[in-house]
Short mmCIF file of C-alpha atoms in Angstrom, two decimals:
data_model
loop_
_atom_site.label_atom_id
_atom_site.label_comp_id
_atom_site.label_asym_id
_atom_site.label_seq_id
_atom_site.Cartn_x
_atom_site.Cartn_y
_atom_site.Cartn_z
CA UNK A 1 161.84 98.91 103.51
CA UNK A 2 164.22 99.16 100.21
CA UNK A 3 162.53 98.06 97.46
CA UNK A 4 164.21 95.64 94.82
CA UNK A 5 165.39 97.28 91.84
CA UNK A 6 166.04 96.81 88.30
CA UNK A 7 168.66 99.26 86.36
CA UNK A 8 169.51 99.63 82.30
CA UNK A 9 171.02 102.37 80.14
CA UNK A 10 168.45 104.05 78.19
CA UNK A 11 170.11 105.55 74.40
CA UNK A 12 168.05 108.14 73.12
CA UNK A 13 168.56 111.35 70.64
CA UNK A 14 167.19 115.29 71.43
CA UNK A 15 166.27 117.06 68.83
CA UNK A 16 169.32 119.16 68.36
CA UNK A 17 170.57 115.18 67.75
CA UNK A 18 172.56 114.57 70.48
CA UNK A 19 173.32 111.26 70.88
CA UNK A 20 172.48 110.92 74.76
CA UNK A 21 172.79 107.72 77.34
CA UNK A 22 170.56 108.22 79.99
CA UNK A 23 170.64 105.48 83.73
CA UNK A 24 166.98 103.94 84.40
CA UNK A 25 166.40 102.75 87.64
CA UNK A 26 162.64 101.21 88.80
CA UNK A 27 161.37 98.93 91.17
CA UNK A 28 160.34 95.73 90.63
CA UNK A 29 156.25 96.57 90.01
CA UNK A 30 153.87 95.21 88.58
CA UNK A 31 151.86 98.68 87.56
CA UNK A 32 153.66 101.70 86.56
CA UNK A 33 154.87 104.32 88.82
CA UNK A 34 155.17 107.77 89.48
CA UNK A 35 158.77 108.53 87.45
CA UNK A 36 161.59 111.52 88.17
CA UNK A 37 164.36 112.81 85.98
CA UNK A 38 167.58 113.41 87.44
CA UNK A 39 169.61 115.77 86.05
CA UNK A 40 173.46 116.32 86.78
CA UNK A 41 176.18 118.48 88.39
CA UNK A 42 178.32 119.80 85.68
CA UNK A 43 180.88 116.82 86.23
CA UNK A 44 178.35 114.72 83.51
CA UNK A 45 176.37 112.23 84.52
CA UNK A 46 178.41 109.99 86.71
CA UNK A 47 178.21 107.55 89.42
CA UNK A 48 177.10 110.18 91.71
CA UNK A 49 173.84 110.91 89.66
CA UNK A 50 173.21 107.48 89.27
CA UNK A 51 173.24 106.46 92.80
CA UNK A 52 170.40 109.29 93.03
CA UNK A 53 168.44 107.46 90.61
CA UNK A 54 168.88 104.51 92.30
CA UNK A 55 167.43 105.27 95.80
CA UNK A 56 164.16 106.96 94.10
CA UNK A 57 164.01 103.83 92.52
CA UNK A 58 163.93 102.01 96.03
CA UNK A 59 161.83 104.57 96.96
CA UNK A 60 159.32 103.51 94.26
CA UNK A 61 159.99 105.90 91.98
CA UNK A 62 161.13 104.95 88.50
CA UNK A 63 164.18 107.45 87.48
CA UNK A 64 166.34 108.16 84.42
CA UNK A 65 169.60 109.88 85.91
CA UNK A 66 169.73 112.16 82.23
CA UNK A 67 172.90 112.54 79.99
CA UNK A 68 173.70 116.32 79.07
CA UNK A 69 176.50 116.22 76.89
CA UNK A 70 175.98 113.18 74.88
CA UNK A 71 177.80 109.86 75.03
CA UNK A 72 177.40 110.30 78.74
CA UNK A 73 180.65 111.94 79.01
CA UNK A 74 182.02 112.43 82.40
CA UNK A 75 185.00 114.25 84.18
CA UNK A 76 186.74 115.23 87.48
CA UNK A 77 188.40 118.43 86.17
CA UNK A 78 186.94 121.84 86.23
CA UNK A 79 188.25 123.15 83.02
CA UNK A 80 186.62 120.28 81.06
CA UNK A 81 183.03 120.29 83.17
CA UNK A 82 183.16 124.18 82.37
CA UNK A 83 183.56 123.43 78.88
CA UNK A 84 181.18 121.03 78.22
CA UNK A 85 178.27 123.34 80.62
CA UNK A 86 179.37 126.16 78.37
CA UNK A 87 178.71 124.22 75.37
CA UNK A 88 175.43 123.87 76.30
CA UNK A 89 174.82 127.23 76.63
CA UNK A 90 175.80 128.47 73.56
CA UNK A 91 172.30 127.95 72.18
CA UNK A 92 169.76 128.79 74.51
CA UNK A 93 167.56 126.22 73.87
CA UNK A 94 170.11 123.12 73.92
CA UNK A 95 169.60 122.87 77.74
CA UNK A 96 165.82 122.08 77.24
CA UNK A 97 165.86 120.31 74.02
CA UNK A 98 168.38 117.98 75.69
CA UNK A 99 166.35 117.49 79.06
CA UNK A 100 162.91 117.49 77.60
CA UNK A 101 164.58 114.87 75.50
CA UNK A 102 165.03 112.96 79.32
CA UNK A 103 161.74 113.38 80.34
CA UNK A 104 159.89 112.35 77.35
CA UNK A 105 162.34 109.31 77.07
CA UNK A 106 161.18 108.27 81.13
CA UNK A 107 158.00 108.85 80.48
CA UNK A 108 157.84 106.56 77.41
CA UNK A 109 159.16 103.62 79.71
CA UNK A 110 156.49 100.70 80.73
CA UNK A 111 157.16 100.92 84.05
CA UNK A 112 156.57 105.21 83.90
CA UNK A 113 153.01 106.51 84.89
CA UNK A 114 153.22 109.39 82.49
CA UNK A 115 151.03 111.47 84.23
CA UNK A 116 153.10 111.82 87.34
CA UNK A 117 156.58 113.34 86.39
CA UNK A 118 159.14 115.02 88.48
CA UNK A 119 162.61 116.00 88.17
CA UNK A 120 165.65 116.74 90.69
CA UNK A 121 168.74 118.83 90.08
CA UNK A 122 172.18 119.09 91.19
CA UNK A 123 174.35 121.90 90.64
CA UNK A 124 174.19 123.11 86.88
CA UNK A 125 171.35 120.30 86.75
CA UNK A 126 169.37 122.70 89.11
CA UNK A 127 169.16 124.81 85.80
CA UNK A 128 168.75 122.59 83.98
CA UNK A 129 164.84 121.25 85.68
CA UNK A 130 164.15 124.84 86.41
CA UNK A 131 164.44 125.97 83.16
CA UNK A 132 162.89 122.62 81.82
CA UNK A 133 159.70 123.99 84.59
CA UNK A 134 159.68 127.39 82.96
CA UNK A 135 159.53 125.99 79.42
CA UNK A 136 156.11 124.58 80.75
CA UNK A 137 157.04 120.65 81.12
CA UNK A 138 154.70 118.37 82.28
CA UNK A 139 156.22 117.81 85.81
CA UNK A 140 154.45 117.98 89.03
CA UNK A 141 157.53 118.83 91.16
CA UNK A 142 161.21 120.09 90.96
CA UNK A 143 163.89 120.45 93.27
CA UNK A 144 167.37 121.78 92.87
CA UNK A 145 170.07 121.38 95.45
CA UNK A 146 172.89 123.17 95.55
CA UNK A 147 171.09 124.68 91.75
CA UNK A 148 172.36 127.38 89.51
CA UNK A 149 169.15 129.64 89.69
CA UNK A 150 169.40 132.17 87.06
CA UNK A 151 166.48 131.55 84.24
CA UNK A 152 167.48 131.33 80.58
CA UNK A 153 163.98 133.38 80.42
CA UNK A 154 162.20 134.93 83.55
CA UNK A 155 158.58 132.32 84.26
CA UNK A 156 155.55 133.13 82.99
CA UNK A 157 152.51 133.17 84.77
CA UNK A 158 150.18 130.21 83.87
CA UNK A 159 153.37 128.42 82.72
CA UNK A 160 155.01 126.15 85.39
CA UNK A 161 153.15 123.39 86.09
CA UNK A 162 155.58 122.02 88.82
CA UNK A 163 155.67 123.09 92.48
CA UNK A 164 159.13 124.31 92.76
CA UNK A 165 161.54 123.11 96.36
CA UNK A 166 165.06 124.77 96.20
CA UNK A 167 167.69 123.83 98.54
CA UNK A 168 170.26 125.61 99.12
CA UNK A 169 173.39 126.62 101.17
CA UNK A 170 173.76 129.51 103.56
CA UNK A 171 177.99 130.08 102.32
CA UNK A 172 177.19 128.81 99.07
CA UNK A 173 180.14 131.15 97.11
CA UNK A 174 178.97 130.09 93.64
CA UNK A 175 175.08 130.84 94.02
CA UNK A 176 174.78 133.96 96.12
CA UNK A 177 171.94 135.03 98.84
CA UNK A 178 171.02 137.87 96.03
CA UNK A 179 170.43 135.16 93.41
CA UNK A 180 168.08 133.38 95.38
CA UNK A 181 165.97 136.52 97.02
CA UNK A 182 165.95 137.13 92.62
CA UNK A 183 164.48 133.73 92.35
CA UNK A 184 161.86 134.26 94.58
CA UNK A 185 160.95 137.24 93.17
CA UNK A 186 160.81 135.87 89.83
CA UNK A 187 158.51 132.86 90.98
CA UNK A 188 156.36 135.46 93.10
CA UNK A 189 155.93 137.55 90.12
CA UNK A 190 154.87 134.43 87.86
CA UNK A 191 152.41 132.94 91.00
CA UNK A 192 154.21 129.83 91.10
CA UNK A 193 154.17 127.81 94.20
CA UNK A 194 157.93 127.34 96.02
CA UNK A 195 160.07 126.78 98.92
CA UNK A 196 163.26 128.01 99.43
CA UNK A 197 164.92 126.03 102.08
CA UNK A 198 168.85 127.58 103.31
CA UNK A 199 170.91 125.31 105.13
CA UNK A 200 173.05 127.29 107.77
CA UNK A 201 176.75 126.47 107.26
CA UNK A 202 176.99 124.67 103.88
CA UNK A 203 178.66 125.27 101.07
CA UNK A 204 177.89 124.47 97.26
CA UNK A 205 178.22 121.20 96.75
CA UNK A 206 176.81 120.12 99.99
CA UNK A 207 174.75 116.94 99.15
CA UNK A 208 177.56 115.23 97.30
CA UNK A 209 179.95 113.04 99.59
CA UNK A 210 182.88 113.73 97.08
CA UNK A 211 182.53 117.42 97.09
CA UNK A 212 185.73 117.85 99.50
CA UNK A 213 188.19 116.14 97.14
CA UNK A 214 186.76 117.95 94.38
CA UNK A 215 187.03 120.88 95.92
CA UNK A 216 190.75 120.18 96.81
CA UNK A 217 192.07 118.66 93.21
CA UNK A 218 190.40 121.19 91.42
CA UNK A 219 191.20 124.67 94.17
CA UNK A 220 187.22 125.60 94.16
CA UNK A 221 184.89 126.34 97.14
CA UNK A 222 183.16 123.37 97.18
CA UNK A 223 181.88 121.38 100.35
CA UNK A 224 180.01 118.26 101.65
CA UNK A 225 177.39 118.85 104.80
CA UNK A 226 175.95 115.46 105.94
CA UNK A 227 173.25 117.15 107.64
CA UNK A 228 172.05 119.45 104.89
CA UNK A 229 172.27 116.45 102.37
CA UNK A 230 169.96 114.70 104.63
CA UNK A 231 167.62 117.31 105.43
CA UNK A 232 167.76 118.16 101.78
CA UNK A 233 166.86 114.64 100.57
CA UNK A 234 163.80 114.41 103.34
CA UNK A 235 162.44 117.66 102.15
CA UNK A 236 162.71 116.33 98.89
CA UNK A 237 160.71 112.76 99.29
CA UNK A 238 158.18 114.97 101.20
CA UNK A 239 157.35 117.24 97.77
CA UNK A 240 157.33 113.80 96.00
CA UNK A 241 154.83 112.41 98.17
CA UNK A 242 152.66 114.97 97.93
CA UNK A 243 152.66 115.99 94.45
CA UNK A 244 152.62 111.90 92.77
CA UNK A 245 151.97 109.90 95.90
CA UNK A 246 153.60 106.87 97.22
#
């Protein structure tokens, strides 16, 4: 059964001073819960990324879908997400100074149990938790779909405190088979528990309903797979049950 929600816009400010505007979404509960980050595709933190936050939410999870690139900027076009996820790389810390910024801003809600934190990426937001995991973050679990997997820094061993799911697509053009056998090597080498799930047939893109017309206005290899979006999310409420409970 769906739980009944509640929903706000959080402002907060990293520590590069970013003005950011984070989406909070929590269940009506009268002790705090388990909370997850939610970190976005490299269109900004839109409706899309919202929505996520809103079904962990009726999944009794408390989430903060996390703003980026300040203001909570958003776009359709490729030239201007490429931009603004370029921007962020320019310094290689921005990317976890602005997330760890999202996570400590959750966590610092009354409805967050800060002692069971988790975070979920899409697309450039798959980085964006994974490198937030290898700067040693106090989450229990990450998961990327669809996640850009190269590390600003290779993980350490004795670093990542998260169990680590990625999900990922078999003809994904953008994130190649090589980058994720590299992955796993990198997480062997630092002892870090992981799953690499590949979804046979789908593209990058694949959990996002909207990643057709995307693909099409903007003439990139994009694609939506109903079955590996639901597969995906199932995987991923599994890892959240286990690692911070109900």
């Amino acid at each position: 059964m769906a739980l009944t929600i509640k929903t706000r816009e959080i402002q907060y400010t990293a520590a590069d001073g970013t003005p950011l505007i984070g989406y909070f979404a929590a269940p009506e509960s009268t002790t705090p819960v388990a909370g997850v980050i939610v970190a976005p595709e490299w269109w900004g933190r839109n409706e899309y990324t919202e929505q996520r936050a809103r079904e962990l939410a009726k999944h009794g999870y408390a989430a903060l879908a996390i703003d980026m690139y300040g203001d909570k900027k958003v776009t359709t076009a490729v030239p201007q997400a490429s931009e603004w996820m370029m921007q962020t790389f320019e310094d290689p810390e921005t990317i976890v100074t602005r997330a760890s910024a999202g996570l400590a801003t959750l966590a610092a809600q009354e409805e967050v149990n800060a002692d069971k934190l988790a975070a979920v990426g899409f697309c450039y937001g798959g980085k964006v938790v994974l490198d937030l995991a290898r700067s040693g973050a106090p989450l229990q679990a990450v998961v990327t779909f669809h996640g850009t997997l190269t590390p600003k820094a290779p993980a350490q061993p004795g670093k990542v405190k998260a169990e680590i799911l990625v999900l990922h697509g078999e003809l994904d053009s953008m994130v190649s088979l090589d980058d994720v056998a590299h992955f796993k090597q990198e997480m062997q080498a630092a002892q870090i528990e992981h799953e690499v799930i590949i979804f046979k047939g789908a593209k990058h893109g694949f959990s996002n309903p909207l990643a057709d017309e995307r693909a099409k206005a903007n003439g990139v290899d994009l694609g939506y797979n109903a079955a590996a979006e639901q597969q995906g999310l199932s995987a991923m409420y599994e890892l959240l049950k286990t690692r911070l409970g109900e």
